[in-house]
Coordinates of C-alpha atoms in Angstrom, one line a residue:
M1288 CA -7.6 20.7 1.9
K1289 CA -5.6 22.0 -1.1
I1290 CA -5.8 25.7 -1.7
V1291 CA -7.0 26.9 -5.2
N1292 CA -7.4 30.6 -6.0
G1293 CA -7.3 31.3 -2.3
Q1294 CA -10.0 28.8 -1.4
N1295 CA -10.1 25.3 0.0
A1296 CA -10.5 22.7 -2.7
Y1297 CA -12.4 19.5 -2.0
Q1298 CA -10.2 16.5 -2.6
G1299 CA -12.5 13.6 -2.0
I1300 CA -14.2 11.7 0.8
F1301 CA -11.1 9.9 2.0
V1302 CA -9.1 13.2 2.5
E1303 CA -12.1 14.9 4.1
R1304 CA -12.7 12.1 6.6
K1305 CA -9.1 12.0 7.5
K1306 CA -9.2 15.7 8.1
E1307 CA -12.2 15.3 10.4
Q1308 CA -10.4 12.7 12.4
Q1309 CA -7.4 14.9 12.7
D1310 CA -9.4 17.8 13.8
A1311 CA -10.9 15.7 16.6
I1312 CA -7.4 14.9 18.1
T1313 CA -4.8 17.2 19.5
F1314 CA -1.5 16.7 17.7
T1315 CA 1.9 18.1 18.2
E1316 CA 3.2 20.1 15.2
E1317 CA 5.5 17.3 14.2
Q1318 CA 2.6 14.8 14.3
K1319 CA 0.4 17.1 12.3
T1320 CA 3.0 17.4 9.5
A1321 CA 3.6 13.6 9.4
S1322 CA -0.2 12.9 9.3
V1323 CA -0.9 15.4 6.5
N1324 CA 1.9 14.0 4.4
R1325 CA 0.5 10.5 4.8
V1326 CA -2.9 11.7 3.6
K1327 CA -1.4 13.5 0.6
R1328 CA 0.5 10.4 -0.3
A1329 CA -2.5 8.2 0.0
A1330 CA -4.6 10.5 -2.1
C1331 CA -2.0 10.6 -4.8
D1332 CA -1.6 6.8 -4.7
S1333 CA -5.3 6.4 -5.6
F1334 CA -4.5 7.6 -9.1
T1335 CA -2.2 6.0 -11.7
V1336 CA -0.3 7.8 -14.4
S1337 CA 1.0 5.6 -17.2
E1338 CA 4.6 5.7 -18.3
E1339 CA 3.4 6.7 -21.7
A1340 CA 1.6 9.7 -20.2
K1341 CA 4.7 10.7 -18.2
S1342 CA 6.9 10.5 -21.3
F1343 CA 4.4 12.6 -23.3
I1344 CA 4.3 15.4 -20.8
K1345 CA 8.0 15.4 -20.3
G1346 CA 8.5 15.4 -24.1
E1347 CA 6.3 18.4 -24.8
K1348 CA 7.8 21.7 -25.5
K1349 CA 7.9 24.0 -22.6
E1350 CA 6.0 26.8 -24.3
F1351 CA 3.1 24.5 -25.2
I1352 CA 2.8 23.3 -21.6
E1353 CA 2.9 26.9 -20.3
Y1354 CA 0.3 28.0 -22.8
T1355 CA -2.1 25.2 -21.8
R1356 CA -1.6 25.9 -18.1
F1357 CA -2.3 29.6 -18.6
Y1358 CA -5.3 28.8 -20.7
Q1359 CA -6.8 26.6 -18.0
D1360 CA -6.0 29.1 -15.2
D1361 CA -7.7 31.8 -17.3
K1362 CA -10.8 29.5 -17.7
I1363 CA -10.9 28.9 -13.9
A1364 CA -10.5 32.6 -13.1
Q1365 CA -13.4 33.6 -15.4
S1366 CA -15.8 30.8 -14.7
K1367 CA -17.9 30.5 -11.6
E1368 CA -19.1 27.0 -12.4
P1369 CA -17.3 24.2 -10.4
F1370 CA -16.6 21.9 -13.2
W1371 CA -13.8 24.1 -14.6
K1372 CA -12.1 24.1 -11.2
Q1373 CA -12.2 20.3 -11.2
T1374 CA -12.2 19.7 -15.0
G1375 CA -9.6 16.8 -14.7
S1376 CA -11.5 15.3 -11.7
Q1377 CA -15.1 16.2 -12.2
Y1378 CA -16.4 13.4 -10.0
L1379 CA -15.2 15.5 -7.0
V1380 CA -17.9 18.1 -7.8
F1381 CA -20.5 15.4 -7.3
S1382 CA -18.7 13.9 -4.3
E1383 CA -18.4 17.4 -2.6
K1384 CA -22.1 18.0 -3.1
L1385 CA -23.0 14.7 -1.5
Y1386 CA -20.5 15.2 1.3
H1387 CA -21.8 18.6 2.4
S1388 CA -25.4 17.3 2.1
G1389 CA -24.8 14.4 4.6
F1390 CA -25.1 11.6 2.0
F1391 CA -21.9 9.9 3.3
D1392 CA -22.7 10.4 7.0
S1393 CA -24.2 7.0 7.7
M1394 CA -21.6 5.1 5.6
S1395 CA -18.5 3.4 6.8
D1396 CA -15.2 4.6 5.3
K1397 CA -15.2 1.6 3.0
K1398 CA -18.7 2.2 1.6
A1399 CA -18.2 5.9 1.3
R1400 CA -15.0 5.4 -0.8
E1401 CA -16.9 2.8 -2.9
A1402 CA -19.6 5.2 -3.6
E1403 CA -17.1 7.9 -4.6
A1404 CA -15.3 5.4 -6.7
I1405 CA -18.4 4.8 -8.7
L1406 CA -18.6 8.5 -9.5
S1407 CA -14.9 8.5 -10.5
T1408 CA -15.5 5.5 -12.8
I1409 CA -18.5 7.2 -14.4
T1410 CA -16.6 10.5 -15.2
K1411 CA -13.3 8.8 -16.1
G1412 CA -13.6 9.3 -19.8
M1413 CA -14.3 13.0 -19.7
D1414 CA -11.9 13.6 -16.8
S1415 CA -9.1 11.9 -18.8
L1416 CA -9.9 13.9 -21.9
S1417 CA -9.8 17.2 -20.0
N1418 CA -6.7 16.1 -18.1
A1419 CA -5.0 15.5 -21.5
Q1420 CA -6.4 18.5 -23.2
Y1421 CA -5.6 21.1 -20.5
L1422 CA -2.6 19.3 -18.8
T1423 CA -4.3 19.6 -15.4
G1424 CA -1.9 17.1 -13.9
K1425 CA -4.8 15.3 -12.2
G1426 CA -7.5 12.8 -13.0
P1427 CA -7.4 9.1 -14.0
S1428 CA -5.3 8.0 -16.9
G1429 CA -7.4 5.3 -18.6
V1430 CA -8.9 1.9 -18.1
S1431 CA -7.5 -0.2 -15.2
G1432 CA -4.2 1.8 -15.1
K1433 CA -3.7 1.7 -18.9
G1434 CA -2.4 4.8 -20.4
Y1435 CA -5.0 7.1 -21.9
T1436 CA -5.5 7.2 -25.7
L1437 CA -7.1 10.3 -27.1
P1438 CA -10.5 9.4 -28.5
N1439 CA -11.9 10.6 -31.9
S1440 CA -14.5 13.3 -31.7
Y1441 CA -17.4 10.8 -32.2
E1442 CA -16.0 8.5 -29.5
A1443 CA -15.7 11.4 -27.0
R1444 CA -19.3 12.5 -27.7
M1445 CA -20.4 8.9 -27.1
E1446 CA -18.6 8.8 -23.8
L1447 CA -20.2 12.1 -22.7
E1448 CA -23.7 10.8 -23.5
S1449 CA -22.9 7.6 -21.7
S1450 CA -21.5 9.2 -18.5
T1451 CA -24.4 11.7 -18.3
A1452 CA -27.0 8.9 -18.4
A1453 CA -25.0 6.9 -15.9
L1454 CA -24.8 9.8 -13.5
Q1455 CA -28.6 10.2 -13.8
L1456 CA -28.9 6.5 -12.8
F1457 CA -26.6 7.0 -9.9
G1458 CA -28.9 9.7 -8.5
E1459 CA -32.0 7.6 -9.0
K1460 CA -30.5 4.4 -7.4
F1461 CA -28.6 5.8 -4.4
I1462 CA -30.0 9.2 -3.4
E1463 CA -33.1 8.8 -1.3
D1464 CA -33.7 12.4 -0.3
E1465 CA -35.8 13.9 -3.0
G1466 CA -34.4 17.4 -2.6
L1467 CA -30.8 16.2 -2.8
R1468 CA -31.6 14.0 -5.8
K1469 CA -33.0 17.0 -7.6
E1470 CA -29.9 19.1 -6.8
F1471 CA -27.7 16.2 -8.0
Q1472 CA -29.6 16.0 -11.3
G1473 CA -29.0 19.8 -11.7
L1474 CA -25.3 19.1 -11.3
V1475 CA -25.6 16.4 -14.0
D1476 CA -27.0 19.1 -16.3
D1477 CA -24.1 21.4 -15.5
Y1478 CA -21.7 18.5 -16.1
Y1479 CA -23.1 17.9 -19.5
A1480 CA -23.0 21.6 -20.5
H1481 CA -19.4 21.9 -19.3
N1482 CA -18.2 18.9 -21.3
M1483 CA -20.1 20.0 -24.4
E1484 CA -17.9 23.2 -24.1
V1485 CA -14.8 21.1 -23.7
L1486 CA -15.7 19.0 -26.8
E1487 CA -16.2 22.2 -28.8
E1488 CA -12.5 23.0 -28.2
Y1489 CA -11.4 19.4 -28.6
G1490 CA -9.7 17.9 -31.6
N1491 CA -7.8 14.6 -32.0
P1492 CA -4.7 15.5 -34.0
V1493 CA -4.7 12.1 -35.8
E1494 CA -8.3 12.5 -36.7
K1495 CA -7.8 16.0 -38.1
M1496 CA -4.8 14.7 -40.2
A1497 CA -7.0 11.9 -41.6
W1498 CA -9.7 14.4 -42.6
A1499 CA -7.1 16.7 -44.3
V1500 CA -5.7 13.8 -46.3
K1501 CA -9.1 12.7 -47.4
R1502 CA -10.0 16.2 -48.5
F1503 CA -6.8 16.4 -50.5
Y1504 CA -7.3 13.2 -52.4
N1505 CA -11.1 13.0 -52.7
S1506 CA -13.4 15.5 -50.9
S1507 CA -16.4 13.2 -51.4
E1508 CA -14.9 10.7 -48.9
S1509 CA -14.6 13.3 -46.2
T1510 CA -16.3 12.4 -42.9
V1511 CA -16.6 15.9 -41.6
H1512 CA -20.1 16.4 -40.3
T1513 CA -22.4 19.4 -40.2
K1514 CA -23.5 20.8 -36.9
A1515 CA -27.0 19.4 -37.5
E1516 CA -25.5 16.0 -38.1
E1517 CA -23.4 16.2 -34.9
Q1518 CA -26.5 17.3 -32.9
Q1519 CA -28.6 14.4 -34.4
Y1520 CA -25.8 12.0 -33.5
G1521 CA -25.8 13.1 -29.9
E1522 CA -29.5 13.0 -29.7
D1523 CA -29.6 9.4 -31.1
L1524 CA -27.0 8.3 -28.6
A1525 CA -28.8 10.0 -25.7
E1526 CA -32.0 8.2 -26.6
I1527 CA -30.2 4.8 -26.6
F1528 CA -28.4 5.5 -23.3
E1529 CA -31.8 6.5 -21.9
K1530 CA -32.9 2.9 -22.7
L1531 CA -29.8 1.6 -20.9
R1532 CA -30.6 3.7 -17.9
K1533 CA -34.1 2.5 -17.7
N1534 CA -33.3 -1.2 -18.4
P1535 CA -29.7 -2.1 -17.6
S1536 CA -30.5 -5.8 -17.8
D1537 CA -31.1 -5.5 -21.5
K1538 CA -27.5 -4.3 -22.1
S1539 CA -26.4 -6.7 -24.7
V1540 CA -29.0 -5.5 -27.2
I1541 CA -28.5 -1.9 -26.3
W1542 CA -24.7 -1.9 -26.6
K1543 CA -25.1 -3.3 -30.1
Q1544 CA -27.4 -0.4 -30.9
I1545 CA -24.8 2.0 -29.6
Q1546 CA -22.1 0.4 -31.7
N1547 CA -24.2 0.6 -34.8
T1548 CA -25.1 4.3 -34.2
M1549 CA -21.4 5.2 -33.8
L1550 CA -20.4 3.2 -36.9
D1551 CA -23.2 4.7 -39.1
Y1552 CA -22.0 8.2 -38.0
A1553 CA -18.2 7.6 -38.2
A1554 CA -18.1 5.6 -41.5
N1555 CA -18.8 6.8 -45.0
K1556 CA -21.9 5.4 -46.7
E1557 CA -19.6 3.7 -49.2
D1558 CA -17.4 2.0 -46.5
G1559 CA -17.7 -1.7 -46.3
Q1560 CA -17.6 -4.1 -43.3
E1561 CA -13.8 -4.1 -43.1
K1562 CA -13.8 -0.3 -42.6
R1563 CA -16.5 -0.5 -40.0
D1564 CA -14.6 -3.2 -38.2
Q1565 CA -11.5 -1.0 -38.1
I1566 CA -13.5 1.9 -36.6
L1567 CA -15.0 -0.4 -34.0
S1568 CA -11.6 -1.8 -33.1
G1569 CA -10.2 1.8 -32.8
A1570 CA -13.0 2.6 -30.3
G1571 CA -12.1 -0.3 -28.1
D1572 CA -10.8 1.9 -25.2
S1573 CA -13.9 4.1 -25.2
F1574 CA -16.2 1.0 -25.0
K1575 CA -14.1 -0.5 -22.2
R1576 CA -14.5 2.8 -20.3
M1577 CA -18.2 2.9 -20.9
E1578 CA -18.7 -0.7 -19.9
E1579 CA -16.8 0.0 -16.7
C1580 CA -18.8 3.1 -16.2
W1581 CA -22.1 1.1 -16.2
S1582 CA -20.8 -1.8 -14.1
F1583 CA -22.4 -0.2 -11.0
A1584 CA -25.9 -0.7 -12.4
S1585 CA -26.4 -4.1 -10.7
I1586 CA -25.5 -2.7 -7.3
T1587 CA -28.6 -2.5 -5.0
H1588 CA -27.3 -0.2 -2.3
T1589 CA -24.2 1.6 -0.9
N1590 CA -24.9 1.8 2.8

């Protein structure tokens, strides 16, 4: 296990099972070192970091990087909730809970990793956003290895509502023990609260610049929303994703409703179809992540 703030940090079912296997065998010190290095390399290889992301991090000014790292460390030090400790890899919080509760015990290595991969896919959008926002240096980079593009605020809120409903569905589909399922759903609530806090601090720089330009030229075209409008937008999305959770087979109709809800919120009332098409095209990465997030819905079992 990795050490964070003097404590062991959970790194996923693959690393934990390898550690269990190692603990059951007597190794020489040389063999232990070689084995641990292999596990670390395998864990690192399970994530991809795009060349674009690498260039971005290398190109940032040193003082900005140091500030964001300090900020994240301060958040971790002050917060007792687990999602700050794993804010770039939040699926590990759910995986750790399931691991210690015996959820993976009856599964083969392959099935256990598949189950954990579902959790990783579900939280990918919010993990990637946090990874970029706080420069955690961990977490998935985007869709199928593609470099991560920062979403607009309305896209990010949509991904949060999507992943929260998908996590609820995961618990309902795969967790048979009622007590564990209830605890898992409690973690989903914590996940939502954590990421709402992240979104309060989040701002896409391109989006902010566009707002500033619109205000300068014609304030009536500004798409800045009130808190009440933001809350209503989130509630509207949550209601639609609840429909998707209850009836994944009706996804084509529901995804259209999600698109229209986002477009109605993101576009001005005066905007025509061309503008709406531009907004929808710009949200392409978010929709790909969400569709990938819900791809597990047709799976009937993980054992």
